[in-house]
Each structure stands twice: as C-alpha cells, then as structure tokens.
mmCIF file of C-alpha atoms in Angstrom:
data_model
loop_
_atom_site.group_PDB
_atom_site.id
_atom_site.type_symbol
_atom_site.label_atom_id
_atom_site.label_comp_id
_atom_site.label_asym_id
_atom_site.label_seq_id
_atom_site.Cartn_x
_atom_site.Cartn_y
_atom_site.Cartn_z
ATOM 1 C CA ASP A 1 84.724 144.730 62.769
ATOM 2 C CA VAL A 2 87.743 144.514 65.116
ATOM 3 C CA LYS A 3 88.166 147.632 67.240
ATOM 4 C CA ASP A 4 91.502 148.818 68.588
ATOM 5 C CA SER A 5 89.986 148.503 72.072
ATOM 6 C CA ASP A 6 89.276 144.765 71.601
ATOM 7 C CA TRP A 7 91.725 142.722 73.688
ATOM 8 C CA PHE A 8 92.550 140.568 70.650
ATOM 9 C CA SER A 9 93.024 143.362 68.099
ATOM 10 C CA ASP A 10 96.845 143.201 68.135
ATOM 11 C CA TYR A 11 96.730 139.442 67.517
ATOM 12 C CA VAL A 12 94.359 139.841 64.586
ATOM 13 C CA LYS A 13 96.542 142.574 63.080
ATOM 14 C CA ILE A 14 99.654 140.390 63.359
ATOM 15 C CA ALA A 15 97.839 137.391 61.875
ATOM 16 C CA VAL A 16 96.706 139.506 58.913
ATOM 17 C CA ASP A 17 100.168 141.073 58.459
ATOM 18 C CA GLU A 18 101.790 137.625 58.521
ATOM 19 C CA LYS A 19 99.163 136.363 56.047
ATOM 20 C CA PHE A 20 97.958 133.683 58.460
ATOM 21 C CA ILE A 21 94.439 134.941 57.878
ATOM 22 C CA SER A 22 92.787 136.856 55.095
ATOM 23 C CA THR A 23 89.282 137.891 54.329
ATOM 24 C CA SER A 24 87.686 138.689 51.027
ATOM 25 C CA SER A 25 85.057 140.825 52.756
ATOM 26 C CA GLY A 26 87.486 142.826 54.881
ATOM 27 C CA LYS A 27 85.799 141.519 58.015
ATOM 28 C CA PHE A 28 87.231 139.131 60.581
ATOM 29 C CA ASN A 29 83.921 138.174 62.227
ATOM 30 C CA PRO A 30 85.549 137.614 65.625
ATOM 31 C CA ASN A 31 82.442 136.244 67.304
ATOM 32 C CA GLU A 32 81.610 133.647 64.672
ATOM 33 C CA LYS A 33 82.410 129.963 64.870
ATOM 34 C CA ILE A 34 85.136 128.591 62.612
ATOM 35 C CA THR A 35 84.567 125.870 60.046
ATOM 36 C CA ARG A 36 86.802 122.867 59.472
ATOM 37 C CA ALA A 37 87.748 124.395 56.105
ATOM 38 C CA ASP A 38 88.839 127.694 57.633
ATOM 39 C CA ALA A 39 90.665 125.962 60.493
ATOM 40 C CA ILE A 40 92.853 123.915 58.158
ATOM 41 C CA VAL A 41 93.545 126.957 55.948
ATOM 42 C CA LEU A 42 94.625 128.916 59.021
ATOM 43 C CA THR A 43 96.787 126.056 60.310
ATOM 44 C CA MET A 44 98.522 125.476 56.981
ATOM 45 C CA ASN A 45 99.076 129.232 56.562
ATOM 46 C CA ILE A 46 100.831 129.258 59.933
ATOM 47 C CA ALA A 47 102.800 126.118 59.038
ATOM 48 C CA ARG A 48 103.777 127.756 55.750
ATOM 49 C CA GLN A 49 103.614 124.436 53.954
ATOM 50 C CA GLU A 50 103.506 124.203 50.182
ATOM 51 C CA ALA A 51 100.626 122.451 48.489
ATOM 52 C CA PRO A 52 101.608 119.185 46.836
ATOM 53 C CA GLU A 53 100.971 118.626 43.154
ATOM 54 C CA TYR A 54 97.573 116.977 42.883
ATOM 55 C CA SER A 55 94.558 116.591 40.659
ATOM 56 C CA SER A 56 90.900 116.223 41.546
ATOM 57 C CA LYS A 57 91.194 112.433 41.551
ATOM 58 C CA ASP A 58 93.900 112.630 44.253
ATOM 59 C CA ILE A 59 91.602 114.302 46.796
ATOM 60 C CA PRO A 60 90.545 111.580 49.240
ATOM 61 C CA PHE A 61 87.357 113.304 50.412
ATOM 62 C CA SER A 62 84.143 113.216 48.386
ATOM 63 C CA ASP A 63 83.055 116.666 49.574
ATOM 64 C CA VAL A 64 86.263 118.523 48.614
ATOM 65 C CA LYS A 65 86.774 119.716 45.034
ATOM 66 C CA SER A 66 90.032 121.051 43.636
ATOM 67 C CA SER A 67 88.276 124.385 42.960
ATOM 68 C CA ASP A 68 87.416 124.903 46.651
ATOM 69 C CA TYR A 69 89.388 127.701 48.318
ATOM 70 C CA PHE A 70 90.450 125.274 51.043
ATOM 71 C CA ALA A 71 91.485 122.349 48.772
ATOM 72 C CA ASP A 72 95.228 123.130 48.856
ATOM 73 C CA ALA A 73 95.185 123.329 52.653
ATOM 74 C CA VAL A 74 93.244 120.079 52.919
ATOM 75 C CA MET A 75 95.740 118.344 50.652
ATOM 76 C CA MET A 76 98.673 119.811 52.608
ATOM 77 C CA GLY A 77 97.165 118.594 55.861
ATOM 78 C CA TYR A 78 96.353 115.187 54.412
ATOM 79 C CA THR A 79 99.738 114.572 52.790
ATOM 80 C CA THR A 80 101.944 116.007 55.565
ATOM 81 C CA GLU A 81 102.783 113.272 58.040
ATOM 82 C CA THR A 82 104.241 113.065 61.495
ATOM 83 C CA GLU A 83 107.210 110.767 62.070
ATOM 84 C CA ASP A 84 104.680 108.126 63.187
ATOM 85 C CA GLY A 85 103.068 108.251 59.743
ATOM 86 C CA ASP A 86 99.896 110.021 60.871
ATOM 87 C CA SER A 87 98.504 112.715 58.588
ATOM 88 C CA ILE A 88 97.829 116.130 60.114
ATOM 89 C CA ILE A 89 94.171 115.723 59.154
ATOM 90 C CA GLY A 90 91.875 112.883 58.372
ATOM 91 C CA GLY A 91 88.311 112.568 57.326
ATOM 92 C CA TYR A 92 85.271 110.705 58.469
ATOM 93 C CA SER A 93 84.458 107.037 57.937
ATOM 94 C CA ASP A 94 82.002 107.983 55.186
ATOM 95 C CA GLY A 95 84.858 109.416 53.062
ATOM 96 C CA THR A 96 84.065 113.078 53.738
ATOM 97 C CA TYR A 97 85.964 115.949 55.339
ATOM 98 C CA LYS A 98 82.840 117.991 56.225
ATOM 99 C CA PRO A 99 84.510 121.339 55.466
ATOM 100 C CA GLY A 100 81.426 123.393 56.326
ATOM 101 C CA ASP A 101 80.989 121.865 59.778
ATOM 102 C CA TYR A 102 82.239 123.746 62.780
ATOM 103 C CA ILE A 103 85.407 122.304 64.223
ATOM 104 C CA ARG A 104 85.322 120.810 67.672
ATOM 105 C CA ARG A 105 87.911 121.555 70.335
ATOM 106 C CA TYR A 106 89.318 118.019 70.293
ATOM 107 C CA GLU A 107 89.720 118.207 66.509
ATOM 108 C CA SER A 108 91.552 121.519 66.869
ATOM 109 C CA ALA A 109 93.855 120.051 69.490
ATOM 110 C CA SER A 110 94.599 117.067 67.253
ATOM 111 C CA ILE A 111 95.398 119.232 64.220
ATOM 112 C CA ILE A 112 97.600 121.577 66.225
ATOM 113 C CA TYR A 113 99.492 118.716 67.872
ATOM 114 C CA ARG A 114 100.005 116.795 64.631
ATOM 115 C CA THR A 115 101.159 119.965 62.874
ATOM 116 C CA TYR A 116 103.666 120.508 65.668
ATOM 117 C CA LEU A 117 104.900 116.906 65.370
ATOM 118 C CA ALA A 118 105.185 117.100 61.581
ATOM 119 C CA LEU A 119 107.145 120.348 61.629
ATOM 120 C CA TYR A 120 109.278 120.159 64.754
ATOM 121 C CA GLN A 121 109.936 116.493 65.601
#
C-alpha cells in the first residue's frame, strides 16, 4: 500500500529494513492514525532498548496485559528514565495507558523528547 512514487516511500522502506516498524499484514496503512500502543512500539524500536524482566503484576496500567504485543515497549518506556527521574511514558490518573487511543501531538512530542533525554543526556 506504499507506492514507489509516494514521497515517503524511501522512509518507510528504511524503517522496515531497520526493523523500526513491522506489519503482520504486509501493509503500512500510511493514511491511518497511529495508536498509543503503536507509537510506543515504534519509539522503543528506534531507541533499541531492551525490555526489562517483568511479570504481569509489575505492569502499572490496568489496561495492559503481558500478552499484549505492545507490553514490552510499554514497560521499556515506563521503566526508562531521564536524568531528572521522569519515565519516557506515563499513564492517566485512572491507572490506564489507553493503548487503543490515538496519540495526540503533544503526547508524541513528550515521548520523543523524553526518549532523547534518556538516551543522549
């Protein structure tokens, strides 16, 4: 679903080759919105962080199970801290992560900036 003539096709190819993104369906769905789950998977794939050892009881969000495809990335984002002690990601006041919700631009900016701080500062 990405044509060679699409302006972003080279970027998608590189991201797939570098294993930043993967699809089980073989489709990228370039015009779809991205969920919070997929955004943190993508970010942690780029960061190339290793998932910490954890069990289901260690997951701080009530709507994330250890069997979810995004659980490792959520735990990486939650347990990786900046030098100020902030986690890359946080949840909502009700104890959820809302992985199926679409991510907002300010949330993306926060995740990207905190990832940068955690890895390069």
